[in-house]
Amino acid sequence: MTATYHVKTFGCQMNVYDSERIGELLETEGYAAAGIDSADVVVLNTCHIREKAAEKVYSDIGRLRARPAVPRIVIAGCVAQAEGAEIIHRAPAVDVVVGPNAYHRLPALLRAGGKAMVDTDMPAVSKFEALPPRRAISGASAFLTVQEGCDKFCTFCVVPYTRGGEVSRPSVALIAEAAALIAAGAVELTLLGQNVNAYRDGDVTLAGLIRAIAALPGLARLRYLTSHPRDMGDDLIAVHRDVAQLMPYLHLPVQSGSDRLLRAMNRAHTRDSYLRTLDKLRIARPDVALSGDFIVGFPGETDADFAATVSIVREVGYAAAYSFKYSPRPGTPAAGMADHVPGPVKDARLAELQATIAGSALAFNRASVGKRCDILLDRAGRRQGQLIGKSPWLQSVFVVSPGASIGDMITVDLIDAQPNSLEGAPVPLTDPIRAAA
Ligand code: SAM
Ligand code: SF4
């Protein structure tokens, strides 16, 4: 009988990409995909960025242990890297712990068949060279990891410890992988990196890589994330002006609107330098939509610091943004700082910031009503016949378009707006304006 596997992903898009590659590896070994309740091998691809994300893994291990036929349990990702053998002490049901830079060795670890195996090496030879070629993708949008790791050491963040230093993949390999994804049906690619705009292979920067990938025939859309404000160079900004396939959207986390806190966070940008970068970007691409990440309740955050964060959200007019309560992470400098902000204060600040962000997103979406654009359909809606697609500005657009299916790009008029989505009306090919275009 064929052995089966299931990969459950926690955290960011980079983990989504890694999970796809782990699935490909296991399929090359003869495993078939199955549900989490029946698979013989279950891989939990974990996230360590906040305490809550890390703790979820242990409740999942408990549920897997309670299954009538307990599967082989693999812990991959950043919790695996950060906690290593500790995981097996705490949860002896775990068979294998494999770090984000060592998962290409997972088939060998499974073949060895033992218990309590830990591989959290950061090997010199990149895992990417050991992975099988890309196979069929689901949908028409695919992720492509181009850069991993981080040298920035923001004082709150575990990434430099769990993912190691900044490493860029060779541009030649990336262009080949992009072409393989397009051949497998991708019309949209999102280039990923913990600091994607720090990408550099010899004299090829992210700007050069985007230009090269955009030149591949068959690619309609390109995106990239996550960027650091410090690495937002003029060459990358120019690409937003020059490359039609690059969508008018940028995720550029600022974390706080207060210079005092940005210094304490070791962010290497100020409120003003961040805003000036956005000004340049808007000159290059006037319709660009912006999103960001924010942390509330960083140690020592005062009411005035928090007010500066709320005011930068209003000033920028984000189309979307992610906000988090500061979570102390073991081994990071901020965890040992004085003046930790009490939980209820963090809760109140998060609620106020999220209401401000929702207001900003609604204003952005309302301003989109009346526009005509293409959407790439990526999932079914809840109502009969309803599909959901992404606009160029990464908004979710609900549409009923008989004959269309997931993976299609269709043209819509945006006719109504909510904080998290829009409604679109399909534009028939016979529409006089469209036919004339
Ligand atoms: N490299 C990106 C940057 O510099 O903005 C961010 C990558 S990080 C994986 C994603 C987000 O998680 C960060 O932007 C930050 O807002 C949040 N984050 C990181 N560490 C955190 C912590 N200790 N507590 C709360 N949020 C955190
Ligand atoms: Fe973490 Fe991003 Fe700072 Fe790197 S730049 S330490 S990934 S928040």
GROMACS .gro file of C-alpha atoms and ligand atoms in nm:
model
  472
    1MET     CA    1   0.000   0.000   0.000
    2THR     CA    2   0.121   0.353  -0.081
    3ALA     CA    3   0.242   0.548   0.222
    4THR     CA    4   0.073   0.887   0.268
    5TYR     CA    5   0.178   1.230   0.398
    6HIS     CA    6   0.024   1.558   0.505
    7VAL     CA    7   0.200   1.894   0.552
    8LYS     CA    8   0.034   2.155   0.775
    9THR     CA    9   0.171   2.508   0.738
   10PHE     CA   10   0.194   2.775   1.007
   11GLY     CA   11   0.314   3.132   0.957
   12CYS     CA   12   0.437   3.318   0.654
   13GLN     CA   13   0.437   3.264   0.277
   14MET     CA   14   0.796   3.139   0.296
   15ASN     CA   15   0.667   2.844   0.496
   16VAL     CA   16   0.395   2.792   0.233
   17TYR     CA   17   0.669   2.766  -0.030
   18ASP     CA   18   0.876   2.528   0.187
   19SER     CA   19   0.568   2.311   0.250
   20GLU     CA   20   0.510   2.279  -0.125
   21ARG     CA   21   0.872   2.172  -0.173
   22ILE     CA   22   0.848   1.921   0.117
   23GLY     CA   23   0.536   1.777  -0.051
   24GLU     CA   24   0.723   1.745  -0.382
   25LEU     CA   25   1.014   1.572  -0.207
   26LEU     CA   26   0.786   1.320  -0.037
   27GLU     CA   27   0.598   1.252  -0.362
   28THR     CA   28   0.930   1.182  -0.534
   29GLU     CA   29   0.985   0.924  -0.258
   30GLY     CA   30   0.652   0.757  -0.347
   31TYR     CA   31   0.428   0.912  -0.079
   32ALA     CA   32   0.077   1.026  -0.176
   33ALA     CA   33  -0.102   1.329  -0.029
   34ALA     CA   34  -0.371   1.262   0.234
   35GLY     CA   35  -0.568   1.441   0.508
   36ILE     CA   36  -0.418   1.518   0.848
   37ASP     CA   37  -0.647   1.260   1.015
   38SER     CA   38  -0.531   0.966   0.804
   39ALA     CA   39  -0.178   1.039   0.672
   40ASP     CA   40   0.105   0.804   0.776
   41VAL     CA   41   0.349   1.095   0.805
   42VAL     CA   42   0.237   1.438   0.927
   43VAL     CA   43   0.476   1.731   0.888
   44LEU     CA   44   0.402   2.041   1.097
   45ASN     CA   45   0.588   2.326   0.926
   46THR     CA   46   0.607   2.568   1.214
   47CYS     CA   47   0.645   2.941   1.291
   48HIS     CA   48   0.834   3.087   1.588
   49ILE     CA   49   0.773   3.456   1.529
   50ARG     CA   50   0.531   3.501   1.822
   51GLU     CA   51   0.471   3.283   2.128
   52LYS     CA   52   0.115   3.198   2.025
   53ALA     CA   53   0.229   3.064   1.685
   54ALA     CA   54   0.489   2.840   1.852
   55GLU     CA   55   0.244   2.706   2.113
   56LYS     CA   56  -0.012   2.600   1.850
   57VAL     CA   57   0.233   2.329   1.741
   58TYR     CA   58   0.216   2.154   2.077
   59SER     CA   59  -0.164   2.140   2.073
   60ASP     CA   60  -0.147   1.985   1.725
   61ILE     CA   61   0.104   1.725   1.845
   62GLY     CA   62  -0.141   1.637   2.125
   63ARG     CA   63  -0.422   1.587   1.872
   64LEU     CA   64  -0.203   1.368   1.648
   65ARG     CA   65  -0.098   1.156   1.947
   66ALA     CA   66  -0.465   1.091   2.022
   67ARG     CA   67  -0.530   0.948   1.673
   68PRO     CA   68  -0.617   0.571   1.678
   69ALA     CA   69  -0.319   0.510   1.443
   70VAL     CA   70  -0.054   0.758   1.556
   71PRO     CA   71   0.132   0.889   1.248
   72ARG     CA   72   0.505   0.957   1.226
   73ILE     CA   73   0.527   1.318   1.339
   74VAL     CA   74   0.778   1.557   1.181
   75ILE     CA   75   0.838   1.909   1.314
   76ALA     CA   76   0.986   2.135   1.047
   77GLY     CA   77   1.031   2.513   1.019
   78CYS     CA   78   1.138   2.777   1.268
   79VAL     CA   79   1.023   2.611   1.594
   80ALA     CA   80   1.230   2.309   1.487
   81GLN     CA   81   1.534   2.535   1.436
   82ALA     CA   82   1.487   2.730   1.758
   83GLU     CA   83   1.399   2.446   1.995
   84GLY     CA   84   1.571   2.145   1.833
   85ALA     CA   85   1.593   1.843   2.063
   86GLU     CA   86   1.393   2.033   2.331
   87ILE     CA   87   1.082   1.951   2.125
   88ILE     CA   88   1.139   1.579   2.172
   89HIS     CA   89   1.189   1.621   2.548
   90ARG     CA   90   0.862   1.808   2.570
   91ALA     CA   91   0.672   1.591   2.317
   92PRO     CA   92   0.823   1.240   2.290
   93ALA     CA   93   0.563   1.145   2.027
   94VAL     CA   94   0.767   1.350   1.776
   95ASP     CA   95   0.980   1.131   1.546
   96VAL     CA   96   1.181   1.385   1.345
   97VAL     CA   97   1.282   1.750   1.396
   98VAL     CA   98   1.416   1.913   1.081
   99GLY     CA   99   1.519   2.277   1.043
  100PRO     CA  100   1.424   2.509   0.754
  101ASN     CA  101   1.767   2.473   0.593
  102ALA     CA  102   1.783   2.092   0.622
  103TYR     CA  103   1.445   1.969   0.501
  104HIS     CA  104   1.591   1.829   0.177
  105ARG     CA  105   1.726   1.553   0.404
  106LEU     CA  106   1.379   1.461   0.536
  107PRO     CA  107   1.333   1.158   0.304
  108ALA     CA  108   1.663   1.011   0.429
  109LEU     CA  109   1.560   1.072   0.791
  110LEU     CA  110   1.225   0.899   0.730
  111ARG     CA  111   1.394   0.608   0.553
  112ALA     CA  112   1.627   0.564   0.852
  113GLY     CA  113   1.306   0.486   1.040
  114GLY     CA  114   1.428   0.568   1.393
  115LYS     CA  115   1.281   0.786   1.667
  116ALA     CA  116   1.392   1.123   1.799
  117MET     CA  117   1.603   1.230   1.501
  118VAL     CA  118   1.710   1.594   1.492
  119ASP     CA  119   1.867   1.775   1.193
  120THR     CA  120   1.891   2.149   1.241
  121ASP     CA  121   2.216   2.201   1.050
  122MET     CA  122   2.261   2.506   0.833
  123PRO     CA  123   2.459   2.321   0.563
  124ALA     CA  124   2.697   2.500   0.328
  125VAL     CA  125   2.534   2.340   0.022
  126SER     CA  126   2.198   2.500  -0.036
  127LYS     CA  127   1.894   2.276   0.009
  128PHE     CA  128   1.760   2.420  -0.316
  129GLU     CA  129   2.024   2.233  -0.516
  130ALA     CA  130   1.908   1.905  -0.362
  131LEU     CA  131   1.535   1.954  -0.425
  132PRO     CA  132   1.350   1.783  -0.712
  133PRO     CA  133   1.227   1.992  -1.009
  134ARG     CA  134   0.898   2.182  -0.974
  135ARG     CA  135   0.582   1.985  -1.054
  136ALA     CA  136   0.224   2.090  -1.133
  137ILE     CA  137   0.097   2.383  -0.924
  138SER     CA  138  -0.253   2.438  -0.789
  139GLY     CA  139  -0.418   2.754  -0.924
  140ALA     CA  140  -0.244   3.013  -1.138
  141SER     CA  141  -0.040   3.189  -0.873
  142ALA     CA  142   0.284   3.053  -0.727
  143PHE     CA  143   0.544   3.152  -0.469
  144LEU     CA  144   0.916   3.150  -0.543
  145THR     CA  145   1.166   3.191  -0.258
  146VAL     CA  146   1.461   3.396  -0.386
  147GLN     CA  147   1.630   3.496  -0.061
  148GLU     CA  148   1.640   3.362   0.292
  149GLY     CA  149   1.760   3.481   0.628
  150CYS     CA  150   1.829   3.818   0.780
  151ASP     CA  151   2.129   4.023   0.895
  152LYS     CA  152   1.926   4.313   1.035
  153PHE     CA  153   1.876   4.197   1.395
  154CYS     CA  154   1.571   4.402   1.487
  155THR     CA  155   1.571   4.371   1.865
  156PHE     CA  156   1.228   4.202   1.882
  157CYS     CA  157   1.277   3.940   1.610
  158VAL     CA  158   1.387   3.573   1.611
  159VAL     CA  159   1.434   3.543   1.234
  160PRO     CA  160   1.813   3.603   1.226
  161TYR     CA  161   1.848   3.320   1.480
  162THR     CA  162   1.605   3.071   1.323
  163ARG     CA  163   1.673   3.136   0.955
  164GLY     CA  164   2.038   3.242   0.973
  165GLY     CA  165   2.210   3.521   0.776
  166GLU     CA  166   2.098   3.667   0.441
  167VAL     CA  167   2.153   3.426   0.152
  168SER     CA  168   2.038   3.486  -0.208
  169ARG     CA  169   1.976   3.204  -0.454
  170PRO     CA  170   2.160   3.216  -0.791
  171SER     CA  171   1.963   3.423  -1.044
  172VAL     CA  172   2.013   3.160  -1.316
  173ALA     CA  173   1.845   2.893  -1.099
  174LEU     CA  174   1.562   3.132  -1.014
  175ILE     CA  175   1.491   3.222  -1.376
  176ALA     CA  176   1.482   2.848  -1.456
  177GLU     CA  177   1.246   2.779  -1.165
  178ALA     CA  178   1.023   3.071  -1.269
  179ALA     CA  179   1.008   2.932  -1.624
  180ALA     CA  180   0.917   2.588  -1.485
  181LEU     CA  181   0.636   2.740  -1.275
  182ILE     CA  182   0.501   2.927  -1.579
  183ALA     CA  183   0.517   2.605  -1.783
  184ALA     CA  184   0.318   2.438  -1.500
  185GLY     CA  185   0.043   2.701  -1.536
  186ALA     CA  186   0.146   2.998  -1.319
  187VAL     CA  187   0.052   3.339  -1.460
  188GLU     CA  188   0.141   3.518  -1.135
  189LEU     CA  189   0.462   3.478  -0.934
  190THR     CA  190   0.536   3.623  -0.592
  191LEU     CA  191   0.908   3.642  -0.515
  192LEU     CA  192   0.968   3.573  -0.147
  193GLY     CA  193   1.238   3.651   0.105
  194GLN     CA  194   1.263   3.742   0.474
  195ASN     CA  195   1.428   4.054   0.329
  196VAL     CA  196   1.350   4.006  -0.035
  197ASN     CA  197   1.483   4.345  -0.140
  198ALA     CA  198   1.825   4.260   0.007
  199TYR     CA  199   1.851   4.005  -0.280
  200ARG     CA  200   2.191   4.014  -0.449
  201ASP     CA  201   2.365   3.761  -0.674
  202GLY     CA  202   2.691   3.919  -0.797
  203ASP     CA  203   2.571   4.238  -0.962
  204VAL     CA  204   2.211   4.117  -0.998
  205THR     CA  205   1.987   4.294  -0.746
  206LEU     CA  206   1.616   4.229  -0.692
  207ALA     CA  207   1.548   4.498  -0.956
  208GLY     CA  208   1.753   4.303  -1.213
  209LEU     CA  209   1.592   3.974  -1.115
  210ILE     CA  210   1.242   4.123  -1.155
  211ARG     CA  211   1.330   4.259  -1.499
  212ALA     CA  212   1.467   3.918  -1.607
  213ILE     CA  213   1.168   3.719  -1.476
  214ALA     CA  214   0.918   3.968  -1.622
  215ALA     CA  215   1.074   3.905  -1.964
  216LEU     CA  216   0.971   3.537  -1.952
  217PRO     CA  217   0.686   3.474  -2.196
  218GLY     CA  218   0.349   3.392  -2.037
  219LEU     CA  219   0.389   3.576  -1.707
  220ALA     CA  220   0.110   3.828  -1.648
  221ARG     CA  221   0.180   3.936  -1.289
  222LEU     CA  222   0.477   3.968  -1.053
  223ARG     CA  223   0.487   4.063  -0.686
  224TYR     CA  224   0.751   4.047  -0.411
  225LEU     CA  225   0.760   4.042  -0.033
  226THR     CA  226   0.869   4.117   0.240
  227SER     CA  227   1.086   4.424   0.199
  228HIS     CA  228   1.288   4.625   0.448
  229PRO     CA  229   1.270   5.005   0.412
  230ARG     CA  230   1.652   5.024   0.434
  231ASP     CA  231   1.696   4.818   0.115
  232MET     CA  232   1.438   5.004  -0.095
  233GLY     CA  233   1.693   5.134  -0.349
  234ASP     CA  234   1.627   5.369  -0.642
  235ASP     CA  235   1.682   5.083  -0.893
  236LEU     CA  236   1.397   4.887  -0.731
  237ILE     CA  237   1.171   5.191  -0.724
  238ALA     CA  238   1.240   5.244  -1.096
  239VAL     CA  239   1.122   4.890  -1.168
  240HIS     CA  240   0.779   4.989  -1.034
  241ARG     CA  241   0.772   5.254  -1.309
  242ASP     CA  242   0.914   5.038  -1.590
  243VAL     CA  243   0.785   4.683  -1.555
  244ALA     CA  244   0.419   4.646  -1.651
  245GLN     CA  245   0.387   4.296  -1.498
  246LEU     CA  246   0.496   4.423  -1.155
  247MET     CA  247   0.169   4.484  -0.973
  248PRO     CA  248   0.109   4.825  -0.810
  249TYR     CA  249   0.141   4.697  -0.454
  250LEU     CA  250   0.418   4.711  -0.194
  251HIS     CA  251   0.433   4.554   0.151
  252LEU     CA  252   0.683   4.771   0.339
  253PRO     CA  253   0.672   4.721   0.716
  254VAL     CA  254   0.752   5.026   0.929
  255GLN     CA  255   0.670   4.864   1.271
  256SER     CA  256   0.624   5.197   1.456
  257GLY     CA  257   0.567   5.565   1.381
  258SER     CA  258   0.792   5.677   1.669
  259ASP     CA  259   1.161   5.745   1.598
  260ARG     CA  260   1.248   5.673   1.962
  261LEU     CA  261   1.098   5.323   1.930
  262LEU     CA  262   1.243   5.265   1.582
  263ARG     CA  263   1.587   5.325   1.737
  264ALA     CA  264   1.513   5.086   2.024
  265MET     CA  265   1.395   4.831   1.767
  266ASN     CA  266   1.723   4.875   1.568
  267ARG     CA  267   1.521   4.934   1.252
  268ALA     CA  268   1.782   5.153   1.075
  269HIS     CA  269   1.513   5.379   0.927
  270THR     CA  270   1.324   5.676   1.065
  271ARG     CA  271   0.964   5.781   1.024
  272ASP     CA  272   1.076   6.050   0.784
  273SER     CA  273   1.310   5.831   0.573
  274TYR     CA  274   1.027   5.576   0.543
  275LEU     CA  275   0.780   5.844   0.428
  276ARG     CA  276   1.033   5.981   0.177
  277THR     CA  277   1.076   5.632   0.029
  278LEU     CA  278   0.699   5.613  -0.016
  279ASP     CA  279   0.698   5.955  -0.184
  280LYS     CA  280   0.954   5.834  -0.439
  281LEU     CA  281   0.756   5.518  -0.498
  282ARG     CA  282   0.436   5.714  -0.560
  283ILE     CA  283   0.614   5.929  -0.815
  284ALA     CA  284   0.732   5.612  -0.993
  285ARG     CA  285   0.393   5.438  -0.968
  286PRO     CA  286   0.114   5.680  -0.872
  287ASP     CA  287  -0.152   5.411  -0.818
  288VAL     CA  288   0.063   5.196  -0.585
  289ALA     CA  289  -0.122   5.038  -0.290
  290LEU     CA  290   0.074   5.015   0.034
  291SER     CA  291   0.068   4.774   0.322
  292GLY     CA  292   0.280   4.731   0.631
  293ASP     CA  293   0.341   4.555   0.962
  294PHE     CA  294   0.309   4.715   1.305
  295ILE     CA  295   0.404   4.607   1.654
  296VAL     CA  296   0.219   4.758   1.951
  297GLY     CA  297   0.341   4.736   2.311
  298PHE     CA  298   0.714   4.716   2.237
  299PRO     CA  299   0.901   4.761   2.572
  300GLY     CA  300   0.890   5.124   2.682
  301GLU     CA  301   0.616   5.226   2.433
  302THR     CA  302   0.444   5.535   2.574
  303ASP     CA  303   0.105   5.683   2.482
  304ALA     CA  304   0.293   5.940   2.269
  305ASP     CA  305   0.486   5.666   2.084
  306PHE     CA  306   0.163   5.481   2.017
  307ALA     CA  307  -0.008   5.801   1.898
  308ALA     CA  308   0.278   5.842   1.646
  309THR     CA  309   0.202   5.492   1.513
  310VAL     CA  310  -0.168   5.571   1.472
  311SER     CA  311  -0.080   5.896   1.297
  312ILE     CA  312   0.154   5.729   1.045
  313VAL     CA  313  -0.128   5.489   0.950
  314ARG     CA  314  -0.351   5.792   0.880
  315GLU     CA  315  -0.075   5.974   0.695
  316VAL     CA  316   0.018   5.683   0.463
  317GLY     CA  317  -0.339   5.567   0.390
  318TYR     CA  318  -0.256   5.195   0.382
  319ALA     CA  319  -0.466   4.965   0.164
  320ALA     CA  320  -0.404   4.692   0.423
  321ALA     CA  321  -0.176   4.632   0.720
  322TYR     CA  322  -0.092   4.364   0.975
  323SER     CA  323  -0.058   4.452   1.342
  324PHE     CA  324   0.069   4.244   1.628
  325LYS     CA  325   0.106   4.268   2.005
  326TYR     CA  326   0.474   4.259   2.095
  327SER     CA  327   0.561   3.903   2.200
  328PRO     CA  328   0.890   3.859   2.390
  329ARG     CA  329   1.102   3.599   2.214
  330PRO     CA  330   1.370   3.409   2.406
  331GLY     CA  331   1.723   3.519   2.317
  332THR     CA  332   1.627   3.849   2.153
  333PRO     CA  333   1.755   4.180   2.302
  334ALA     CA  334   1.407   4.329   2.350
  335ALA     CA  335   1.299   4.039   2.571
  336GLY     CA  336   1.551   4.162   2.832
  337MET     CA  337   1.456   4.532   2.808
  338ALA     CA  338   1.292   4.723   3.093
  339ASP     CA  339   0.936   4.859   3.097
  340HIS     CA  340   0.737   4.579   2.938
  341VAL     CA  341   0.393   4.709   2.852
  342PRO     CA  342   0.108   4.546   3.053
  343GLY     CA  343  -0.119   4.305   2.861
  344PRO     CA  344  -0.441   4.509   2.890
  345VAL     CA  345  -0.260   4.819   2.754
  346LYS     CA  346  -0.133   4.615   2.457
  347ASP     CA  347  -0.488   4.484   2.398
  348ALA     CA  348  -0.638   4.834   2.398
  349ARG     CA  349  -0.367   4.971   2.168
  350LEU     CA  350  -0.403   4.681   1.926
  351ALA     CA  351  -0.782   4.733   1.909
  352GLU     CA  352  -0.739   5.106   1.841
  353LEU     CA  353  -0.471   5.047   1.576
  354GLN     CA  354  -0.674   4.778   1.402
  355ALA     CA  355  -0.979   5.007   1.390
  356THR     CA  356  -0.761   5.279   1.234
  357ILE     CA  357  -0.620   5.032   0.979
  358ALA     CA  358  -0.972   4.908   0.894
  359GLY     CA  359  -1.079   5.270   0.834
  360SER     CA  360  -0.781   5.325   0.607
  361ALA     CA  361  -0.848   5.003   0.412
  362LEU     CA  362  -1.216   5.093   0.368
  363ALA     CA  363  -1.122   5.438   0.237
  364PHE     CA  364  -0.878   5.279  -0.008
  365ASN     CA  365  -1.135   5.027  -0.128
  366ARG     CA  366  -1.406   5.295  -0.163
  367ALA     CA  367  -1.170   5.501  -0.378
  368SER     CA  368  -1.134   5.195  -0.607
  369VAL     CA  369  -1.507   5.180  -0.682
  370GLY     CA  370  -1.563   5.288  -1.042
  371LYS     CA  371  -1.229   5.145  -1.162
  372ARG     CA  372  -1.206   4.874  -1.425
  373CYS     CA  373  -0.933   4.612  -1.373
  374ASP     CA  374  -0.833   4.250  -1.426
  375ILE     CA  375  -0.873   4.004  -1.142
  376LEU     CA  376  -0.702   3.666  -1.113
  377LEU     CA  377  -0.959   3.418  -0.980
  378ASP     CA  378  -0.811   3.215  -0.693
  379ARG     CA  379  -1.097   3.059  -0.496
  380ALA     CA  380  -1.470   2.994  -0.473
  381GLY     CA  381  -1.692   3.227  -0.272
  382ARG     CA  382  -1.957   3.112  -0.023
  383ARG     CA  383  -2.256   3.195  -0.243
  384GLN     CA  384  -2.367   2.978  -0.535
  385GLY     CA  385  -2.162   3.061  -0.847
  386GLN     CA  386  -1.950   3.320  -0.665
  387LEU     CA  387  -1.575   3.337  -0.729
  388ILE     CA  388  -1.306   3.548  -0.561
  389GLY     CA  389  -1.009   3.700  -0.740
  390LYS     CA  390  -0.725   3.939  -0.667
  391SER     CA  391  -0.712   4.288  -0.813
  392PRO     CA  392  -0.374   4.440  -0.913
  393TRP     CA  393  -0.381   4.611  -0.567
  394LEU     CA  394  -0.420   4.269  -0.395
  395GLN     CA  395  -0.779   4.337  -0.293
  396SER     CA  396  -1.018   4.039  -0.281
  397VAL     CA  397  -1.293   4.093  -0.538
  398PHE     CA  398  -1.617   3.888  -0.530
  399VAL     CA  399  -1.776   3.822  -0.866
  400VAL     CA  400  -2.037   3.603  -1.032
  401SER     CA  401  -1.912   3.531  -1.381
  402PRO     CA  402  -2.077   3.232  -1.551
  403GLY     CA  403  -1.825   3.027  -1.749
  404ALA     CA  404  -1.522   3.157  -1.557
  405SER     CA  405  -1.315   2.930  -1.333
  406ILE     CA  406  -1.034   2.944  -1.078
  407GLY     CA  407  -0.707   3.036  -1.249
  408ASP     CA  408  -0.876   3.263  -1.507
  409MET     CA  409  -0.798   3.632  -1.539
  410ILE     CA  410  -1.118   3.828  -1.607
  411THR     CA  411  -1.197   4.198  -1.642
  412VAL     CA  412  -1.440   4.353  -1.392
  413ASP     CA  413  -1.584   4.688  -1.295
  414LEU     CA  414  -1.545   4.747  -0.920
  415ILE     CA  415  -1.894   4.839  -0.799
  416ASP     CA  416  -1.900   4.818  -0.417
  417ALA     CA  417  -1.652   4.820  -0.128
  418GLN     CA  418  -1.617   4.677   0.223
  419PRO     CA  419  -1.308   4.700   0.453
  420ASN     CA  420  -1.169   4.363   0.337
  421SER     CA  421  -1.316   4.312  -0.009
  422LEU     CA  422  -1.488   4.459  -0.312
  423GLU     CA  423  -1.765   4.348  -0.541
  424GLY     CA  424  -1.698   4.328  -0.914
  425ALA     CA  425  -1.922   4.308  -1.218
  426PRO     CA  426  -1.772   4.112  -1.510
  427VAL     CA  427  -1.713   4.314  -1.824
  428PRO     CA  428  -1.810   4.114  -2.133
  429LEU     CA  429  -1.567   4.101  -2.425
  430THR     CA  430  -1.839   4.273  -2.629
  431ASP     CA  431  -1.836   4.580  -2.401
  432PRO     CA  432  -1.783   4.873  -2.644
  433ILE     CA  433  -1.499   5.034  -2.443
  434ARG     CA  434  -1.328   4.697  -2.396
  435ALA     CA  435  -1.374   4.596  -2.757
  436ALA     CA  436  -1.220   4.926  -2.868
  437ALA     CA  437  -0.922   4.886  -2.633
  438SAM     N1  438   1.154   4.123   0.741
  438SAM     C1  439   1.032   4.187   0.759
  438SAM     C2  440   1.058   4.331   0.808
  438SAM     O1  441   1.166   4.371   0.834
  438SAM     O2  442   0.965   4.404   0.828
  438SAM     C3  443   0.940   4.118   0.858
  438SAM     C4  444   0.940   3.971   0.870
  438SAM     S1  445   0.868   3.912   1.018
  438SAM     C5  446   0.871   3.746   0.979
  438SAM     C6  447   0.695   3.954   1.003
  438SAM     C7  448   0.642   4.050   1.107
  438SAM     O3  449   0.626   3.987   1.232
  438SAM     C8  450   0.730   4.169   1.138
  438SAM     O4  451   0.719   4.268   1.040
  438SAM     C9  452   0.679   4.215   1.271
  438SAM     O5  453   0.576   4.310   1.260
  438SAM    C10  454   0.623   4.086   1.333
  438SAM     N2  455   0.704   4.042   1.445
  438SAM    C11  456   0.832   3.998   1.443
  438SAM     N3  457   0.874   3.969   1.568
  438SAM    C12  458   0.771   3.998   1.651
  438SAM    C13  459   0.754   3.989   1.792
  438SAM     N4  460   0.851   3.950   1.872
  438SAM     N5  461   0.633   4.025   1.843
  438SAM    C14  462   0.533   4.067   1.763
  438SAM     N6  463   0.543   4.076   1.629
  438SAM    C15  464   0.661   4.042   1.573
  439SF4    FE1  465   1.306   4.026   1.164
  439SF4    FE2  466   1.254   4.164   0.941
  439SF4    FE3  467   1.396   4.275   1.136
  439SF4    FE4  468   1.502   4.078   0.993
  439SF4     S1  469   1.442   4.283   0.921
  439SF4     S2  470   1.514   4.102   1.214
  439SF4     S3  471   1.321   3.951   0.957
  439SF4     S4  472   1.177   4.211   1.142
   0.00000   0.00000   0.00000
